[in-house]
Structure formats: C-alpha cells, structure tokens
CSV table of C-alpha atoms in Angstrom, one decimal:
chain,number,residue,atom,x,y,z
A,1,MET,CA,61.5,53.2,154.7
A,2,PHE,CA,61.5,51.9,151.1
A,3,GLN,CA,60.2,48.6,149.7
A,4,ILE,CA,60.1,47.5,146.1
A,5,THR,CA,56.9,46.7,144.3
A,6,VAL,CA,57.3,43.4,142.6
A,7,THR,CA,55.4,42.8,139.3
A,8,LYS,CA,55.6,40.2,136.6
A,9,SER,CA,58.0,42.3,134.5
A,10,TYR,CA,60.2,43.3,137.5
A,11,SER,CA,63.8,42.6,136.6
A,12,LEU,CA,67.4,43.1,137.7
A,13,SER,CA,67.6,46.5,135.9
A,14,GLN,CA,64.6,47.8,137.8
A,15,LEU,CA,66.2,46.6,141.1
A,16,PHE,CA,69.3,48.5,140.2
A,17,ASP,CA,67.2,51.6,139.5
A,18,ASP,CA,65.5,51.3,143.0
A,19,ILE,CA,68.8,50.7,144.8
A,20,ARG,CA,70.6,53.5,142.9
A,21,GLU,CA,67.8,55.9,144.0
A,22,GLN,CA,68.1,54.9,147.6
A,23,TYR,CA,71.9,54.9,147.4
A,24,THR,CA,72.0,58.5,146.1
A,25,TYR,CA,69.4,59.6,148.7
A,26,ALA,CA,71.5,58.0,151.6
A,27,GLY,CA,74.8,59.5,150.3
A,28,THR,CA,73.5,63.1,149.8
A,29,ARG,CA,70.5,63.5,152.1
A,30,GLY,CA,70.0,61.2,155.1
A,31,GLU,CA,69.1,57.9,156.6
A,32,VAL,CA,67.1,55.4,154.6
A,33,CYS,CA,65.8,51.9,155.3
A,34,PHE,CA,65.5,49.4,152.4
A,35,MET,CA,63.2,46.5,153.3
A,36,PHE,CA,63.6,43.3,151.3
A,37,THR,CA,61.5,40.2,152.0
A,38,ASP,CA,62.0,36.6,150.6
A,39,ASN,CA,58.7,37.0,148.7
A,40,GLU,CA,60.4,39.7,146.6
A,41,ILE,CA,63.4,37.6,145.5
A,42,LYS,CA,62.5,36.8,141.9
A,43,SER,CA,66.0,35.8,141.1
A,44,GLU,CA,69.0,34.7,143.2
A,45,GLN,CA,71.0,37.5,141.5
A,46,PHE,CA,69.1,39.9,143.7
A,47,LEU,CA,70.8,38.4,146.8
A,48,GLU,CA,74.2,38.3,145.1
A,49,TYR,CA,74.2,42.1,144.7
A,50,ILE,CA,72.8,42.7,148.2
A,51,ASN,CA,75.5,40.3,149.5
A,52,GLY,CA,78.1,42.5,147.8
A,53,PHE,CA,76.8,45.7,149.4
A,54,LEU,CA,76.7,44.1,152.9
A,55,SER,CA,80.3,42.9,152.5
A,56,SER,CA,81.9,46.1,151.0
A,57,GLY,CA,79.3,48.8,150.8
A,58,GLU,CA,79.4,48.9,147.0
A,59,ILE,CA,77.5,47.2,144.3
A,60,PRO,CA,79.6,46.6,141.1
A,61,GLY,CA,78.1,48.2,138.0
A,62,LEU,CA,75.5,50.2,139.9
A,63,TYR,CA,76.7,53.5,138.5
A,64,SER,CA,78.2,54.3,135.1
A,65,THR,CA,81.1,56.7,134.7
A,66,ASP,CA,78.9,59.7,133.9
A,67,GLU,CA,76.6,58.9,136.8
A,68,LYS,CA,79.6,58.7,139.1
A,69,ASP,CA,80.8,62.1,138.0
A,70,GLY,CA,77.3,63.5,138.7
A,71,VAL,CA,77.3,62.1,142.2
A,72,VAL,CA,80.8,63.4,142.9
A,73,ASN,CA,79.8,66.9,141.8
A,74,ASP,CA,76.6,66.8,143.9
A,75,ILE,CA,78.5,65.8,147.1
A,76,ARG,CA,81.5,68.1,146.7
A,77,MET,CA,80.1,71.0,148.6
A,78,VAL,CA,78.8,68.8,151.4
A,79,ALA,CA,82.1,67.0,151.8
A,80,LYS,CA,84.0,70.4,151.8
A,81,LYS,CA,81.8,71.7,154.7
A,82,GLU,CA,82.0,68.6,156.8
A,83,CYS,CA,85.7,67.7,156.3
A,84,GLY,CA,87.3,71.1,156.4
A,85,ARG,CA,91.1,70.8,156.1
A,86,ASP,CA,90.8,67.0,155.4
A,87,PHE,CA,88.9,67.7,152.2
A,88,GLU,CA,90.6,66.5,149.0
A,89,ASP,CA,89.1,67.7,145.7
A,90,THR,CA,89.8,64.5,143.8
A,91,GLY,CA,87.3,62.0,142.2
A,92,ASP,CA,88.5,59.0,144.1
A,93,TRP,CA,88.5,60.7,147.5
A,94,LEU,CA,85.0,62.1,146.9
A,95,TRP,CA,83.7,58.7,145.8
A,96,ARG,CA,85.1,57.0,148.9
A,97,TYR,CA,83.5,59.7,151.0
A,98,PHE,CA,80.2,59.1,149.2
A,99,VAL,CA,80.5,55.3,149.8
A,100,ASN,CA,81.2,55.8,153.5
A,101,LYS,CA,78.2,58.0,153.8
A,102,VAL,CA,76.0,55.3,152.2
A,103,ARG,CA,77.5,52.6,154.5
A,104,SER,CA,76.5,54.6,157.5
A,105,ARG,CA,73.1,55.7,156.3
A,106,LEU,CA,71.6,53.0,154.1
A,107,HIS,CA,70.3,50.0,156.1
A,108,PHE,CA,69.1,46.8,154.4
A,109,VAL,CA,66.4,45.0,156.4
A,110,LEU,CA,66.0,41.4,155.2
A,111,CYS,CA,62.9,39.6,156.3
A,112,MET,CA,63.2,35.8,155.6
A,113,SER,CA,61.5,32.8,157.0
A,114,PRO,CA,63.6,29.9,158.3
A,115,VAL,CA,61.2,27.4,157.0
A,116,GLY,CA,62.5,25.0,154.4
A,117,GLU,CA,65.9,24.6,152.7
A,118,LYS,CA,66.0,27.9,150.9
A,119,PHE,CA,67.2,29.9,154.0
A,120,ARG,CA,70.1,27.5,154.8
A,121,THR,CA,71.1,27.3,151.1
A,122,ARG,CA,71.2,31.1,150.8
A,123,ALA,CA,73.1,31.5,154.0
A,124,ARG,CA,75.8,29.2,152.6
A,125,LYS,CA,75.9,30.9,149.2
A,126,PHE,CA,75.8,34.5,150.5
A,127,PRO,CA,77.7,34.5,153.8
A,128,SER,CA,77.2,38.3,154.3
A,129,LEU,CA,73.6,37.6,154.9
A,130,VAL,CA,74.7,36.2,158.3
A,131,SER,CA,78.1,37.9,158.9
A,132,GLY,CA,77.1,41.4,157.7
A,133,CYS,CA,73.7,41.6,159.4
A,134,SER,CA,72.4,41.8,162.9
A,135,ILE,CA,70.0,38.9,163.2
A,136,ASN,CA,66.8,39.3,165.2
A,137,TRP,CA,65.3,35.9,166.0
A,138,PHE,CA,61.6,36.1,166.6
A,139,PHE,CA,60.6,33.5,169.2
A,140,PRO,CA,57.1,32.4,169.9
A,141,TRP,CA,55.0,34.9,171.8
A,142,PRO,CA,53.8,34.1,175.3
A,143,GLU,CA,50.1,33.5,175.8
A,144,ALA,CA,49.7,37.0,177.4
A,145,ALA,CA,51.2,38.6,174.3
A,146,LEU,CA,48.9,36.5,172.0
A,147,LEU,CA,45.9,37.7,174.1
A,148,ASP,CA,47.0,41.3,173.9
A,149,VAL,CA,47.3,41.1,170.1
A,150,SER,CA,44.0,39.4,169.9
A,151,LYS,CA,42.4,42.1,172.0
A,152,GLN,CA,44.0,44.8,169.8
A,153,ARG,CA,42.8,43.3,166.5
A,154,ILE,CA,39.4,41.9,167.6
A,155,GLY,CA,38.5,44.3,170.4
A,156,THR,CA,38.1,47.3,168.0
A,157,PHE,CA,36.4,45.2,165.3
A,158,GLN,CA,32.6,45.7,165.1
A,159,MET,CA,30.8,42.4,165.8
A,160,GLU,CA,27.2,41.5,166.3
A,161,THR,CA,27.6,39.9,169.7
A,162,ASP,CA,27.7,40.8,173.4
A,163,PRO,CA,31.0,41.9,175.1
A,164,GLN,CA,31.3,38.6,177.1
A,165,THR,CA,31.2,36.4,174.0
A,166,LYS,CA,33.7,38.7,172.3
A,167,GLN,CA,36.0,38.4,175.3
A,168,HIS,CA,35.8,34.6,175.1
A,169,LEU,CA,36.5,34.7,171.4
A,170,MET,CA,39.8,36.7,172.0
A,171,GLN,CA,40.9,34.2,174.6
A,172,PHE,CA,40.0,31.3,172.3
A,173,MET,CA,42.2,32.8,169.5
A,174,ALA,CA,45.2,33.1,171.8
A,175,ALA,CA,44.6,29.6,173.3
A,176,LEU,CA,44.2,28.1,169.8
A,177,HIS,CA,47.5,29.4,168.5
A,178,ARG,CA,49.3,28.3,171.7
A,179,GLN,CA,47.8,24.9,171.4
A,180,MET,CA,48.9,24.7,167.8
A,181,LEU,CA,52.5,25.4,168.8
A,182,LEU,CA,52.4,22.7,171.4
A,183,MET,CA,51.0,20.2,168.9
A,184,SER,CA,53.8,21.2,166.5
A,185,GLU,CA,56.4,20.3,169.1
A,186,GLU,CA,54.7,17.0,169.7
A,187,TYR,CA,54.6,16.4,166.0
A,188,PHE,CA,58.3,17.1,165.7
A,189,MET,CA,59.1,14.7,168.6
A,190,ARG,CA,57.1,11.9,167.1
A,191,PHE,CA,57.9,12.2,163.4
A,192,ARG,CA,61.0,14.5,163.4
A,193,ARG,CA,59.3,16.9,161.0
A,194,SER,CA,59.0,20.6,161.8
A,195,VAL,CA,55.9,22.7,161.3
A,196,PHE,CA,56.8,26.3,161.7
A,197,SER,CA,54.4,28.9,163.0
A,198,THR,CA,55.6,32.5,163.5
A,199,PRO,CA,53.9,35.5,165.0
A,200,LYS,CA,53.2,36.6,161.5
A,201,SER,CA,51.2,33.4,161.1
A,202,TYR,CA,49.1,34.4,164.1
A,203,LEU,CA,48.5,37.9,162.7
A,204,SER,CA,47.5,36.4,159.4
A,205,PHE,CA,45.2,34.0,161.2
A,206,LEU,CA,43.5,36.9,163.0
A,207,GLU,CA,43.2,38.9,159.8
A,208,SER,CA,41.8,35.9,157.9
A,209,TYR,CA,39.2,35.4,160.6
A,210,LEU,CA,38.1,39.0,160.5
A,211,VAL,CA,37.9,38.9,156.7
A,212,VAL,CA,35.9,35.7,156.7
A,213,TYR,CA,33.6,37.0,159.5
A,214,GLN,CA,32.9,40.2,157.5
A,215,GLN,CA,32.2,38.3,154.4
A,216,LYS,CA,29.9,35.8,156.1
A,217,PHE,CA,28.2,38.7,158.1
A,218,GLU,CA,27.4,40.5,154.8
A,219,GLN,CA,26.1,37.3,153.2
A,220,ILE,CA,23.9,36.5,156.2
A,221,ASN,CA,22.6,40.1,156.2
A,222,VAL,CA,21.7,39.8,152.5
A,223,LEU,CA,20.0,36.4,153.2
A,224,ALA,CA,18.2,38.0,156.2
A,225,GLU,CA,17.0,40.9,154.1
A,226,ASN,CA,15.9,38.5,151.4
A,227,ILE,CA,14.0,36.4,153.9
A,228,GLY,CA,12.5,39.5,155.5
A,229,GLY,CA,11.4,40.7,152.1
A,230,GLY,CA,9.9,37.3,151.4
A,231,LEU,CA,8.0,37.2,154.6
A,232,MET,CA,6.6,40.6,154.0
A,233,LYS,CA,5.5,39.5,150.5
A,234,LEU,CA,3.9,36.4,152.0
A,235,HIS,CA,2.1,38.5,154.5
A,236,GLN,CA,1.0,40.9,151.7
A,237,ALA,CA,-0.1,37.9,149.6
A,238,GLY,CA,-2.2,36.5,152.5
A,239,GLU,CA,-3.9,39.9,152.9
A,240,ASP,CA,-4.5,40.0,149.1
A,241,VAL,CA,-5.9,36.5,149.2
A,242,ARG,CA,-8.3,37.5,152.0
A,243,LEU,CA,-9.6,40.5,150.0
A,244,MET,CA,-9.9,38.4,146.9
A,245,LYS,CA,-12.0,35.9,148.8
A,246,ILE,CA,-14.4,38.7,149.9
A,247,ASN,CA,-14.6,40.0,146.3
A,248,LEU,CA,-15.1,36.4,145.1
A,249,ALA,CA,-18.0,35.8,147.4
A,250,GLU,CA,-19.6,39.1,146.2
A,251,LYS,CA,-19.0,38.1,142.6
A,252,GLU,CA,-20.5,34.6,143.2
A,253,ALA,CA,-23.7,36.2,144.5
A,254,ASN,CA,-23.8,38.4,141.5
A,255,LEU,CA,-23.1,35.4,139.3
A,256,GLN,CA,-26.0,33.5,140.7
A,257,ILE,CA,-28.3,36.5,140.0
A,258,ALA,CA,-26.9,36.8,136.5
A,259,THR,CA,-27.4,33.0,136.0
A,260,LYS,CA,-31.1,33.2,136.9
A,261,GLU,CA,-31.5,36.2,134.6
A,262,THR,CA,-29.7,34.3,131.9
A,263,ASP,CA,-31.9,31.3,132.3
A,264,THR,CA,-35.0,33.4,132.1
A,265,LEU,CA,-33.7,35.2,129.0
A,266,LEU,CA,-32.8,31.8,127.5
A,267,LEU,CA,-36.4,30.7,127.9
A,268,GLU,CA,-37.7,33.8,126.3
A,269,ILE,CA,-35.3,33.4,123.4
A,270,THR,CA,-36.4,29.8,123.0
A,271,GLU,CA,-40.0,30.8,122.8
A,272,ALA,CA,-39.2,33.7,120.4
A,273,THR,CA,-37.2,31.2,118.3
A,274,GLY,CA,-40.2,28.9,117.9
A,275,VAL,CA,-42.4,31.9,116.8
A,276,ALA,CA,-39.7,33.0,114.4
A,277,GLU,CA,-39.4,29.5,113.0
A,278,LYS,CA,-43.2,29.4,112.5
A,279,LYS,CA,-43.1,32.8,110.8
A,280,GLU,CA,-40.1,31.6,108.7
A,281,SER,CA,-42.1,28.6,107.5
A,282,GLU,CA,-45.1,30.9,106.6
A,283,VAL,CA,-42.8,33.3,104.8
A,284,GLY,CA,-41.2,30.4,102.9
A,285,ALA,CA,-44.7,29.3,101.7
A,286,VAL,CA,-45.6,32.9,100.6
A,287,LYS,CA,-42.2,33.1,99.0
A,288,GLU,CA,-42.8,29.9,97.1
A,289,MET,CA,-46.2,31.1,96.0
A,290,LEU,CA,-44.8,34.4,94.8
A,291,SER,CA,-42.1,32.6,93.0
A,292,ARG,CA,-44.7,30.6,91.1
A,293,ASP,CA,-46.7,33.8,90.3
A,294,ALA,CA,-43.5,35.4,89.1
A,295,GLN,CA,-42.9,32.5,86.8
A,296,LYS,CA,-46.4,32.9,85.4
A,297,VAL,CA,-46.0,36.6,85.0
A,298,GLN,CA,-42.7,36.0,83.3
A,299,ALA,CA,-44.3,33.6,80.9
A,300,VAL,CA,-47.1,36.1,80.1
A,301,LYS,CA,-44.4,38.8,79.6
A,302,ASP,CA,-42.5,36.5,77.3
A,303,ASP,CA,-45.7,35.9,75.2
A,304,ALA,CA,-46.4,39.6,75.1
A,305,GLU,CA,-42.9,40.4,74.0
A,306,GLN,CA,-43.2,37.7,71.3
A,307,ASP,CA,-46.5,39.3,70.1
A,308,LEU,CA,-44.9,42.7,70.3
A,309,GLU,CA,-42.1,41.5,68.1
A,310,ALA,CA,-44.5,40.0,65.7
A,311,ALA,CA,-46.6,43.3,65.6
A,312,LYS,CA,-43.6,45.6,65.1
A,313,PRO,CA,-43.5,45.0,61.3
A,314,MET,CA,-47.2,45.9,61.0
A,315,LEU,CA,-46.6,49.0,63.3
A,316,GLU,CA,-43.8,50.1,61.1
A,317,ALA,CA,-45.9,49.6,58.0
A,318,ALA,CA,-48.8,51.5,59.6
A,319,ASN,CA,-46.4,54.4,60.5
A,320,LYS,CA,-45.2,54.4,56.9
A,321,ALA,CA,-48.8,54.4,55.7
A,322,LEU,CA,-49.6,57.2,58.1
A,323,ASP,CA,-46.7,59.2,56.8
A,324,SER,CA,-48.1,58.7,53.3
A,325,ILE,CA,-51.5,60.2,54.1
A,326,ASP,CA,-52.1,63.5,52.4
A,327,PRO,CA,-53.9,66.2,54.5
A,328,LYS,CA,-56.0,67.2,51.5
A,329,ALA,CA,-57.4,63.7,51.3
A,330,LEU,CA,-58.5,64.0,54.9
A,331,GLN,CA,-60.3,67.3,54.0
A,332,ASN,CA,-62.0,65.6,51.2
A,333,VAL,CA,-63.1,62.8,53.5
A,334,LYS,CA,-64.6,65.3,55.9
A,335,LYS,CA,-66.6,66.8,53.0
A,336,LEU,CA,-68.2,63.5,52.1
A,337,SER,CA,-71.7,63.3,53.5
A,338,ASN,CA,-72.1,59.6,52.8
A,339,PRO,CA,-68.6,58.1,52.5
A,340,PRO,CA,-68.2,54.7,50.8
A,341,ALA,CA,-68.5,51.6,52.9
A,342,LEU,CA,-64.7,50.9,52.7
A,343,VAL,CA,-64.0,54.4,54.1
A,344,LYS,CA,-66.4,53.9,56.9
A,345,ARG,CA,-64.8,50.6,57.9
A,346,ILE,CA,-61.5,52.2,58.0
A,347,LEU,CA,-62.6,55.1,60.1
A,348,ASP,CA,-64.5,52.8,62.4
A,349,GLY,CA,-61.3,50.8,62.9
A,350,VAL,CA,-59.4,54.0,63.7
A,351,CYS,CA,-61.9,54.9,66.3
A,352,ILE,CA,-61.7,51.5,67.9
A,353,LEU,CA,-57.9,51.7,68.0
A,354,LEU,CA,-58.0,55.2,69.6
A,355,HIS,CA,-60.8,54.2,72.0
A,356,ASP,CA,-63.1,56.9,70.8
A,357,PRO,CA,-66.9,56.4,71.3
A,358,MET,CA,-68.8,55.5,68.2
A,359,GLU,CA,-72.2,57.0,67.8
A,360,MET,CA,-74.8,55.0,65.9
A,361,ARG,CA,-77.2,57.4,64.3
A,362,HIS,CA,-79.6,54.8,62.8
A,363,CYS,CA,-79.5,51.2,61.8
A,364,GLU,CA,-81.9,48.8,60.4
A,365,ALA,CA,-82.1,45.0,60.3
A,366,VAL,CA,-81.7,43.4,56.9
A,367,PRO,CA,-83.0,40.0,56.5
A,368,GLU,CA,-80.5,37.7,55.0
A,369,LYS,CA,-80.2,34.1,54.3
A,370,GLY,CA,-79.4,32.3,57.5
A,371,GLY,CA,-80.2,35.2,59.9
A,372,SER,CA,-80.6,39.0,60.2
A,373,TRP,CA,-77.8,41.6,59.8
A,374,ILE,CA,-77.6,45.2,60.8
A,375,ARG,CA,-77.0,47.5,58.0
A,376,ASP,CA,-74.2,49.9,58.7
A,377,SER,CA,-74.7,53.6,59.0
C-alpha cells in the first residue's frame, strides 16, 4: 500500500511522480494499493486526474514520449511470454497491454468524509468517484463493537488503577460514544442540523484520552516527586533545627560563662586604666619639668656658644702667637735663674690654663698703702 506524504511544497508535479512510480510498478511487477484521503487533497486538480484514471485507466500527460518508449521496452518480454501467439510487437499494442495491466493491478482507495458540502460537490464534479468505485459506507458501530475496541485500546494500556475501575472505564467510553450518537440524532430532529461522528472519531477519542492520561500521569508523578522531595527536605530541616537548638543551648551556657569572665576582665581593665591615668599624669608632670630643664640647658648652651664664638678670635690669635714662638727662646727662658716679672706672669698664666700645680717656694708680705701684698716669687 502506498500513501503520499503531503508537505507545504507538495504540488501537482510531485503527485504525477508518485502516481507514475506506482503506475509503472503495477504494470510491470504486481498489485499495488494507492490510498488517498481528503486531507491530502491540496488542489481540486488532484481529483481531476484521479477521476480520469477511474474512468479510462489512463492519466493524460503522465508519461512523455521517451518515458512511454522505456515502459514499452520493459514490458515487451513479459507480454511475449503471457500472450504467446496473440503477441504483437507494436508500440500501440504493447501500450494497451500495459494500460490493461495497470487497470487490473492498481487500486485507488479514496477515504473521504461525508460531512459538509465538499463531498457532494466533488461527487457532482467528478462522477467517476461514485460510478468508478465500490463504495463502502461505514455505519455506526454497535455498543458491543464499541466495547471491544475500548477493551483493545485501554485494556493493554498501563494505568495506575485496579482492574475493576479499568473495566468500568472501558464500559463508560463505549456508553459515552453511544450516548453522543443518540444526542446527535435528537439534535437533528429538533434543529435539522447534522453532527457526524464516525468510528474514526471514536478511535481518535480513545487515542486522545490515552495521550492526555499519559501527560497528566507524568505531570502528577513529577509533582508527587517534588512534593516528596519537599517533605524530605522539611523533615531534614526539622532534624537540623533540633540539633541547632541543642548546640544553641550549649553555646548559651558557654556564653554566660564568657560574659562573667568578660565582666571580671572589664573591672580589672577599669582599675588598670585608673592606675595608668595616674601614672600618665605623673609622667606628664615629669615631662613638663624636664622640658623646663631642657629649656634652661639650651639657654646655657646658647650662652656658652656665644662665649665660644667670642673667644674664637682670641684662640686663633693665641695659636698664631704660639706658632711664632721660637724654641731657642724657650731654652733661654729655662736658663734664667730669676726671670723678669713679666715672664713669670706669663708662665703662671700658662700653668693656670694647663691646670698644672704651682709651687710657691717662698713669699713675703710687703706692706703697702691701704693693705699688705704678697711679693711674688
């Protein structure tokens, strides 16, 4: 059985390709069934060519001249075997032989719904759809058949329920479809409007129920897993809270001990702070006193430096005078047994400056006017 696959780009040329393929297969090989539904009719031209095949067995323009020659060459040996003496090796005879083979082997199965105006319109426009076909009218299934189909579809389907409930569900499905048919008849009697429901509608209803059931079952399973996980987490959280309370009680006891120790340490620090402040005040007083002494020392240092600066010229002059002393003169001074008074004063001054002891060999008091004086040595 062959059935076309309709896409957005499916066109008349593609339909010709599909029919040509099945046409050739039926003429050269064997039986083939071409199923065509009303959902696959993208254009009314599709039915026009099918109508032509049903009326005459040929579709105009299906094969080009070259393609016909190829088909005739392929079927020549088959026709020669089957026909024997009746065989005629001409193109027209072989083509008629091929077409007759296709007529007997290629079967179009048209599946159309009687709902609406389209079926009546197509039957008027393409009469071979009625006259060239064997029509199978599908009447409503009896309730026993509906129940058997329900058992076949639902009975093997895995459901989370007990067998009794599953049996009631299958009976309910059949009863529901039967009730819908009765209500459709009542609707037609009251309002003269038809609501068609075919066995395919019942099959689609069962399939839709099973799909929705599976989807909802998976969703509920996910929710149940999430809830179970949440409950486990809540239980774990409660256990964690219990342990935390125990740890908290222990830490509170430790905290109280630490608080007492901290208070004691704070008192010690306060006392030590008072002692430190007292020491700080004493150190401040000593520091202030030392600062005043430092100022005095600095003043004395400044005065000494001023005196030093004032004495530097005399020191330099003395160094120059020292450099001008002749060693021979010192030898001459040493030779003097009784140096002049000026020389003695100078040497006495030198001894004083060098901090050398001065020996007084003899001295005598000389009465002078206004007091007594000691004569130098």
